[in-house]
Coordinates of C-alpha atoms in Angstrom, one line a residue:
M1187 CA -23.7 0.5 23.4
E1188 CA -26.2 -1.7 25.2
R1189 CA -25.1 -4.9 23.4
S1190 CA -25.1 -7.5 26.2
A1191 CA -28.5 -9.2 26.1
V1192 CA -29.8 -11.7 28.6
R1193 CA -31.7 -14.4 26.7
I1194 CA -34.7 -15.9 28.4
E1195 CA -36.0 -19.0 26.7
A1196 CA -39.4 -18.4 25.0
P1197 CA -42.4 -20.4 26.1
N1198 CA -43.1 -23.6 24.1
E1199 CA -45.9 -22.0 22.1
L1200 CA -43.4 -19.5 20.6
V1201 CA -40.9 -22.2 19.5
R1202 CA -41.7 -22.6 15.8
G1203 CA -38.6 -24.4 14.4
Q1204 CA -35.0 -23.9 13.5
G1205 CA -35.5 -22.1 10.2
Q1206 CA -32.0 -21.5 8.7
G1207 CA -30.5 -22.1 12.1
V1208 CA -30.7 -18.6 13.4
R1209 CA -32.9 -18.5 16.5
Y1210 CA -31.8 -15.2 18.0
A1211 CA -31.2 -11.7 16.6
V1212 CA -29.7 -8.7 18.5
W1213 CA -30.8 -5.6 16.7
E1214 CA -29.2 -2.2 17.3
I1215 CA -32.0 0.1 16.1
T1216 CA -30.1 3.3 16.8
L1217 CA -26.6 4.4 17.7
A1218 CA -28.0 7.4 19.7
C1219 CA -27.2 7.1 23.4
D1220 CA -27.7 9.2 26.5
L1221 CA -24.7 7.7 28.3
G1222 CA -21.0 7.8 27.5
C1223 CA -19.9 4.4 28.6
R1224 CA -16.1 3.9 28.8
H1225 CA -16.3 0.3 27.6
C1226 CA -18.7 0.9 24.7
G1227 CA -17.7 -1.2 21.7
S1228 CA -19.7 0.9 19.2
R1229 CA -18.6 4.2 20.7
A1230 CA -22.3 5.1 20.8
G1231 CA -23.6 8.6 21.2
K1232 CA -25.0 10.1 18.0
A1233 CA -27.3 8.4 15.6
R1234 CA -25.8 7.1 12.5
P1235 CA -26.1 9.5 9.5
R1236 CA -28.4 6.9 7.8
E1237 CA -30.5 4.7 10.0
L1238 CA -33.4 2.4 8.9
S1239 CA -36.8 4.1 8.6
T1240 CA -39.8 2.7 10.3
E1241 CA -41.0 1.1 7.1
E1242 CA -37.5 -0.5 6.6
C1243 CA -37.5 -1.7 10.1
L1244 CA -40.8 -3.4 9.7
K1245 CA -39.4 -5.1 6.6
V1246 CA -36.6 -6.5 8.7
V1247 CA -39.1 -7.8 11.2
A1248 CA -40.9 -9.6 8.4
D1249 CA -37.6 -11.0 7.2
L1250 CA -36.8 -12.4 10.6
A1251 CA -40.2 -13.9 10.9
V1252 CA -39.8 -15.7 7.6
M1253 CA -36.4 -17.1 8.9
E1254 CA -38.3 -18.4 12.0
V1255 CA -36.2 -16.4 14.4
Q1256 CA -37.6 -17.0 17.8
E1257 CA -36.2 -14.1 19.9
V1258 CA -35.2 -10.5 19.1
T1259 CA -33.4 -8.2 21.5
L1260 CA -33.5 -4.4 20.7
I1261 CA -30.4 -2.5 21.7
G1262 CA -28.6 0.7 20.9
G1263 CA -27.0 3.0 21.6
E1264 CA -30.2 3.3 23.6
A1265 CA -33.2 1.8 21.8
Y1266 CA -35.8 4.1 23.4
L1267 CA -34.1 7.2 21.9
R1268 CA -35.6 6.2 18.6
E1269 CA -39.2 7.4 18.6
D1270 CA -40.7 4.4 16.9
W1271 CA -39.0 1.8 19.1
D1272 CA -42.2 0.5 20.6
Q1273 CA -43.8 0.2 17.2
I1274 CA -40.9 -2.0 16.1
A1275 CA -41.2 -4.0 19.4
K1276 CA -44.9 -4.5 18.9
A1277 CA -44.3 -5.7 15.3
I1278 CA -41.8 -8.3 16.6
G1279 CA -44.3 -9.7 19.1
D1280 CA -47.2 -9.6 16.6
A1281 CA -45.0 -11.7 14.2
G1282 CA -44.8 -14.4 16.9
M1283 CA -41.3 -13.6 18.1
Y1284 CA -40.1 -13.0 21.7
C1285 CA -39.1 -9.3 22.1
G1286 CA -36.6 -8.1 24.8
I1287 CA -34.8 -4.8 25.3
T1288 CA -31.4 -4.2 26.9
T1289 CA -30.9 -0.7 28.4
G1290 CA -28.6 1.5 30.5
G1291 CA -31.8 2.7 32.1
R1292 CA -31.0 6.4 32.4
G1293 CA -34.3 7.6 30.8
F1294 CA -36.5 4.5 31.0
D1295 CA -39.2 6.4 32.9
D1296 CA -42.8 5.4 33.7
A1297 CA -44.1 6.6 30.3
R1298 CA -41.5 4.5 28.4
L1299 CA -42.2 1.5 30.6
K1300 CA -45.9 1.8 29.8
R1301 CA -45.1 1.9 26.1
A1302 CA -43.0 -1.2 26.5
I1303 CA -45.8 -3.0 28.3
D1304 CA -48.3 -1.9 25.6
A1305 CA -45.9 -3.1 22.9
G1306 CA -45.8 -6.6 24.4
V1307 CA -42.1 -6.5 25.4
R1308 CA -41.4 -9.7 27.4
V1309 CA -38.1 -8.9 29.2
I1310 CA -36.0 -5.8 29.9
S1311 CA -32.3 -6.3 30.9
V1312 CA -30.8 -3.4 32.8
S1313 CA -27.0 -2.9 32.8
L1314 CA -25.3 -2.8 36.2
D1315 CA -21.6 -2.8 36.0
G1316 CA -20.7 -2.4 39.7
L1317 CA -21.9 -0.6 42.7
R1318 CA -22.6 3.2 42.6
E1319 CA -19.1 4.7 42.2
T1320 CA -17.9 2.0 39.9
H1321 CA -21.0 1.9 37.7
N1322 CA -21.1 5.7 37.4
A1323 CA -17.5 5.9 36.5
Q1324 CA -17.9 3.3 33.7
R1325 CA -21.1 4.7 32.4
G1326 CA -19.9 8.3 32.3
T1327 CA -22.5 10.1 34.4
R1328 CA -23.0 10.7 38.1
D1329 CA -26.7 9.6 38.0
A1330 CA -26.2 6.4 35.9
F1331 CA -26.4 4.0 38.9
D1332 CA -29.4 5.6 40.6
N1333 CA -31.3 5.9 37.3
A1334 CA -30.5 2.3 36.3
L1335 CA -31.6 1.1 39.7
A1336 CA -34.9 3.1 39.5
T1337 CA -35.5 1.5 36.1
A1338 CA -34.9 -1.9 37.5
R1339 CA -37.4 -1.3 40.3
R1340 CA -40.0 -0.1 37.8
V1341 CA -39.6 -3.1 35.6
A1342 CA -39.7 -5.5 38.6
A1343 CA -43.0 -4.0 39.6
S1344 CA -44.4 -4.4 36.1
P1345 CA -45.6 -7.4 34.0
I1346 CA -42.3 -7.4 32.2
Q1347 CA -39.6 -9.8 33.4
L1348 CA -36.5 -8.1 34.8
A1349 CA -33.0 -9.3 34.0
V1350 CA -29.6 -7.7 34.6
N1351 CA -26.4 -7.8 32.6
T1352 CA -22.9 -7.0 33.9
Q1353 CA -19.5 -6.3 32.4
I1354 CA -16.6 -8.0 34.4
N1355 CA -13.3 -6.1 34.5
R1356 CA -10.8 -5.0 37.1
L1357 CA -13.2 -2.5 38.6
S1358 CA -16.4 -4.6 38.8
M1359 CA -15.0 -8.1 39.6
V1360 CA -14.5 -7.4 43.3
E1361 CA -18.1 -6.0 43.5
L1362 CA -19.9 -9.0 42.0
V1363 CA -20.9 -10.3 45.4
G1364 CA -22.4 -6.9 46.3
L1365 CA -24.2 -6.9 43.0
S1366 CA -25.6 -10.4 43.6
E1367 CA -27.1 -9.1 46.9
L1368 CA -28.7 -6.2 44.9
L1369 CA -30.2 -8.7 42.4
I1370 CA -31.7 -10.6 45.2
E1371 CA -33.3 -7.4 46.6
L1372 CA -34.6 -6.5 43.2
G1373 CA -36.2 -9.8 42.5
V1374 CA -34.1 -10.4 39.3
K1375 CA -34.7 -13.7 37.6
A1376 CA -31.7 -13.8 35.3
W1377 CA -28.1 -12.4 35.4
Q1378 CA -25.8 -12.4 32.3
L1379 CA -22.2 -11.7 32.9
Q1380 CA -19.5 -11.1 30.2
L1381 CA -15.9 -10.1 30.2
T1382 CA -15.1 -6.6 29.1
V1383 CA -13.0 -6.9 25.9
P1384 CA -11.0 -4.2 24.1
M1385 CA -13.4 -3.0 21.4
G1386 CA -14.4 0.6 20.9
R1387 CA -13.8 2.8 23.9
A1388 CA -12.7 -0.3 25.9
A1389 CA -9.9 -0.6 23.4
D1390 CA -8.6 2.7 24.7
R1391 CA -8.4 1.4 28.3
A1392 CA -6.3 -1.7 28.3
D1393 CA -5.7 -1.5 32.0
L1394 CA -9.4 -2.0 32.6
L1395 CA -9.3 -5.5 31.3
L1396 CA -8.8 -8.7 33.3
Q1397 CA -5.6 -10.6 32.6
P1398 CA -6.0 -14.3 31.5
Y1399 CA -4.7 -15.5 34.8
D1400 CA -7.3 -13.5 36.7
L1401 CA -9.8 -16.2 35.5
L1402 CA -8.2 -18.4 38.2
D1403 CA -9.8 -16.1 40.8
L1404 CA -12.9 -15.2 38.8
F1405 CA -14.3 -18.7 38.2
P1406 CA -14.2 -19.9 41.8
L1407 CA -15.8 -16.5 42.7
L1408 CA -18.6 -17.0 40.2
D1409 CA -19.1 -20.6 41.4
W1410 CA -19.4 -19.4 45.0
I1411 CA -21.9 -16.6 44.0
K1412 CA -24.1 -19.0 42.1
R1413 CA -24.1 -21.6 44.8
E1414 CA -24.5 -19.3 47.8
K1415 CA -26.4 -16.4 46.5
L1416 CA -28.2 -17.0 43.2
T1417 CA -29.5 -20.5 43.2
P1418 CA -31.1 -20.3 46.7
N1419 CA -32.9 -17.2 45.5
G1420 CA -34.1 -18.5 42.2
I1421 CA -31.8 -16.4 40.0
D1422 CA -30.4 -18.0 36.9
M1423 CA -26.8 -17.2 35.9
F1424 CA -26.2 -16.8 32.2
P1425 CA -22.4 -16.7 31.5
G1426 CA -21.7 -14.8 28.3
N1427 CA -20.0 -16.5 25.4
N1428 CA -16.6 -15.3 26.5
I1429 CA -16.8 -16.8 30.0
G1430 CA -15.4 -20.3 29.4
Y1431 CA -14.4 -23.0 28.6
F1432 CA -14.7 -26.7 29.8
G1433 CA -13.3 -28.3 32.9
E1434 CA -15.1 -28.6 36.2
Y1435 CA -16.5 -25.0 36.0
E1436 CA -18.3 -25.8 32.7
E1437 CA -20.8 -28.0 34.4
R1438 CA -21.3 -25.8 37.4
L1439 CA -21.5 -22.4 35.8
R1440 CA -22.9 -22.8 32.3
Y1441 CA -26.7 -22.6 32.1
G1442 CA -27.9 -26.2 31.8
G1443 CA -24.5 -27.6 32.6
A1444 CA -25.8 -29.9 35.3
A1445 CA -28.0 -31.5 32.6
G1446 CA -25.0 -32.0 30.3
T1447 CA -25.0 -28.7 28.3
H1448 CA -21.5 -27.6 27.4
W1449 CA -19.9 -25.1 25.1
S1450 CA -20.2 -26.4 21.6
G1451 CA -18.6 -23.5 19.6
C1452 CA -19.4 -20.0 18.7
K1453 CA -23.0 -19.6 17.4
A1454 CA -22.3 -16.4 15.4
G1455 CA -24.0 -16.8 12.0
D1456 CA -25.7 -20.0 13.1
G1457 CA -27.7 -19.6 16.3
C1458 CA -27.6 -15.8 16.3
I1459 CA -27.0 -12.7 14.1
G1460 CA -26.6 -9.0 14.7
I1461 CA -28.2 -6.1 12.8
E1462 CA -26.9 -2.5 13.0
S1463 CA -29.1 0.5 12.7
D1464 CA -28.1 1.3 9.2
G1465 CA -29.1 -2.2 8.1
A1466 CA -25.7 -4.0 8.2
V1467 CA -26.2 -7.7 9.0
K1468 CA -23.4 -9.5 10.9
A1469 CA -22.8 -12.9 12.3
C1470 CA -22.8 -11.5 15.8
P1471 CA -23.7 -8.0 17.1
S1472 CA -20.3 -7.5 18.7
L1473 CA -18.1 -8.6 15.8
P1474 CA -16.1 -5.8 14.0
T1475 CA -18.3 -4.3 11.3
K1476 CA -15.7 -4.1 8.5
Q1477 CA -14.6 -7.7 8.6
Y1478 CA -17.9 -9.4 9.4
T1479 CA -20.8 -7.6 7.6
G1480 CA -22.4 -9.9 5.1
G1481 CA -24.7 -7.4 3.5
S1482 CA -27.3 -4.7 4.1
A1483 CA -31.0 -5.1 4.9
L1484 CA -31.5 -2.1 2.7
E1485 CA -30.4 -4.1 -0.3
G1486 CA -31.9 -7.6 0.3
D1487 CA -33.7 -10.0 2.6
V1488 CA -31.9 -10.7 5.9
G1489 CA -32.4 -14.5 5.4
D1490 CA -30.7 -14.4 2.0
I1491 CA -27.8 -12.4 3.4
V1492 CA -27.3 -14.9 6.2
R1493 CA -27.5 -17.8 3.8
D1494 CA -25.3 -16.5 1.1
S1495 CA -22.6 -14.3 2.8
P1496 CA -19.3 -16.0 3.6
Q1497 CA -18.6 -13.2 6.2
I1498 CA -21.6 -14.8 8.1
N1499 CA -21.9 -18.4 7.2
A1500 CA -18.1 -19.2 7.2
I1501 CA -17.9 -19.0 11.0
P1502 CA -20.0 -22.1 11.8
K1503 CA -17.9 -24.1 9.3
R1504 CA -14.6 -23.4 11.0
S1505 CA -12.5 -26.4 12.2
R1506 CA -9.3 -27.1 14.1
D1507 CA -7.5 -26.2 10.9
D1508 CA -8.6 -22.6 11.4
L1509 CA -7.1 -22.4 14.9
W1510 CA -3.7 -21.2 15.9
G1511 CA -1.5 -20.8 19.0
F1512 CA -2.5 -22.6 22.1
C1513 CA -6.0 -23.3 20.8
K1514 CA -4.8 -25.3 17.9
T1515 CA -3.1 -27.8 20.3
C1516 CA -5.9 -27.9 22.8
Y1517 CA -7.7 -31.1 23.6
Y1518 CA -11.1 -29.4 23.2
G1519 CA -10.2 -27.6 19.9
D1520 CA -12.5 -29.6 17.7
V1521 CA -15.5 -28.7 19.7
C1522 CA -14.6 -25.3 21.2
K1523 CA -13.0 -23.8 18.1
A1524 CA -11.3 -21.2 20.2
G1525 CA -14.4 -20.0 22.0
C1526 CA -15.9 -16.6 21.3
N1527 CA -14.8 -15.2 17.9
W1528 CA -15.5 -11.6 19.0
T1529 CA -13.2 -11.9 22.0
A1530 CA -10.4 -13.7 20.1
H1531 CA -10.6 -11.2 17.1
V1532 CA -10.4 -8.0 19.1
L1533 CA -7.7 -9.3 21.3
M1534 CA -5.5 -11.1 18.8
G1535 CA -6.4 -9.5 15.5
R1536 CA -8.1 -12.6 14.1
P1537 CA -10.1 -15.5 15.5
G1538 CA -8.8 -18.9 16.3
N1539 CA -6.8 -18.2 19.5
N1540 CA -8.5 -17.0 22.6
P1541 CA -6.5 -16.4 25.8
Y1542 CA -9.6 -15.8 27.9
C1543 CA -10.2 -19.5 28.8
I1544 CA -10.2 -21.1 32.2
H1545 CA -9.0 -24.4 30.9
R1546 CA -6.1 -22.6 29.3
A1547 CA -5.3 -20.7 32.5
L1548 CA -5.4 -23.9 34.5
E1549 CA -3.1 -25.7 32.1
H1550 CA -0.6 -22.9 32.4
E1551 CA -1.0 -22.8 36.2
A1552 CA -0.1 -26.5 36.3
Q1553 CA 3.2 -25.7 34.7
G1554 CA 3.8 -22.7 37.1
L1555 CA 3.1 -20.3 34.3
R1556 CA 0.6 -17.5 33.4
E1557 CA -0.3 -15.6 30.3
V1558 CA -0.2 -11.8 30.2
L1559 CA -1.8 -9.6 27.5
V1560 CA 0.3 -6.8 26.2
R1561 CA -1.1 -4.2 23.9
T1562 CA 0.9 -3.8 20.7
K1563 CA -1.4 -1.5 18.6
A1564 CA -3.9 1.2 19.6
A1565 CA -7.4 1.3 18.2
P1566 CA -8.1 4.0 15.4
G1567 CA -11.1 5.5 17.2
E1568 CA -14.0 4.2 15.1
P1569 CA -17.2 2.3 16.0
F1570 CA -16.5 -1.4 16.6
D1571 CA -12.8 -0.9 16.2
H1572 CA -10.0 -2.6 18.1
G1573 CA -6.2 -2.6 18.4
A1574 CA -4.0 -5.6 18.9
F1575 CA -2.5 -7.6 21.7
K1576 CA 0.0 -10.3 22.1
T1577 CA 0.4 -12.9 24.9
V1578 CA 3.5 -13.2 27.0
T1579 CA 4.1 -16.3 29.1
E1580 CA 5.9 -15.8 32.4
P1581 CA 6.3 -17.5 35.7
L1582 CA 3.1 -17.5 37.8
E1583 CA 3.6 -15.4 40.9
P1584 CA 2.8 -17.3 44.1
K1585 CA 0.0 -15.8 46.2
T1586 CA 1.0 -14.5 49.5
D1587 CA -2.5 -13.8 50.8
A1588 CA -6.1 -14.6 50.2
A1589 CA -6.9 -11.7 47.9
I1590 CA -8.5 -11.0 44.5
L1591 CA -7.1 -8.0 42.6
G1592 CA -5.6 -6.9 45.8
V1593 CA -8.8 -7.0 47.8
P1594 CA -9.1 -9.5 50.7
V1595 CA -11.4 -12.4 49.8
E1596 CA -13.2 -12.1 53.1
S1597 CA -14.1 -8.5 52.4
I1598 CA -15.3 -9.4 48.9
L1599 CA -17.6 -12.1 50.2
Q1600 CA -19.1 -9.8 52.8
L1601 CA -19.8 -6.9 50.5
R1602 CA -23.3 -5.4 50.5
P1603 CA -25.0 -3.0 48.0
S1604 CA -24.8 -0.2 50.5
D1605 CA -21.0 -0.3 50.6
L1606 CA -19.6 2.3 48.3
S1607 CA -16.2 0.5 48.0
L1608 CA -14.0 -1.9 49.8
R1609 CA -10.9 -0.5 48.4
S1610 CA -8.7 2.2 50.0
D1611 CA -7.3 2.8 46.5
H1612 CA -10.7 3.0 44.8
T1613 CA -10.0 6.5 43.4
K1614 CA -6.8 5.3 41.9
R1615 CA -8.5 2.3 40.4
L1616 CA -11.2 4.5 38.8
R1617 CA -8.4 6.1 36.8
L1618 CA -8.3 2.9 34.8
I1619 CA -11.2 4.3 32.8

């Protein structure tokens, strides 16, 4: 599932207004995929039994244009495995919307790149989830890293803007510095990072996830990478919606934070929507399908579904009264509303209480405590499924050395793309997936 999309703001001439509030749509045009990613939330592989026809897809494009959506990212599965993907992309651009593609890059060869150029695609985001061994292990094939890298180089040499997106988990976190060096080499302009959360195949691999207290190491590391690596080389960092919230890191890490931009609540159903390849319309592409589908594009206009469906439009209306646990008592609760609804729901079984929060981790640290996620229920094995976790509060273990996830900080900061691994126990760690 290539669901993580880097958003590049459209030029002023493409900004046509707010419409019903939705500016951004992430559209899974097929569930077919040529990778077997271990963290895939939709468990992608085969196309859905019933996916939208070309004519039906063009109707969706028209609906989005009427809504005055400004930006559409095509994902999968793998979008290019659908034969008419470039026809859909061209229709998006012709309707005045900014079109991007997110890809694992395994088969994005010269011919497909030319089709993307001819279709007017503006940005292609290539997924890189670690250096070679780590990326290949997570993506399920031995050639995944080399193919993704080759795709990135092709895009960088083309008129299409190159971006990269990365999952952060216990395997990839210590390789983020090495990845930043690779981004510099590639000439990437934007890097989106998001935490791996237990949806789909990732729900089967609880040990792959960061613990909430790992954010105490992650945020200073991201701060250092942005300051020392990205900013001097003209690369923008786009923290995903589950990398937050508030405190000193908000200003330094969030895109636009220095100008006063801060997290103002989940935009699912308001600023963005998701569409699945069978026409299901959701408030966010990553939210569980069963609980958050508001209707089908096969049965009505997308704009009407967004406007009329409580599964979609109830999320922007949530307040502190809908929060629970730590988040209900938090100083930032009225604005934050427990952060990313997707992350909270798949971890805790319902939104309103999100343990992946740097402010929360720092509050616990000040009391000499930390939160630990413990899985209480396995996922059933369906697309966009999840199990359940609970949080256990325990004493914070004092650090005895300068290390992150057992790796010396000095080694992490010196990592280069050519290094296969810093870790003597790398083979053991790969068993997490």
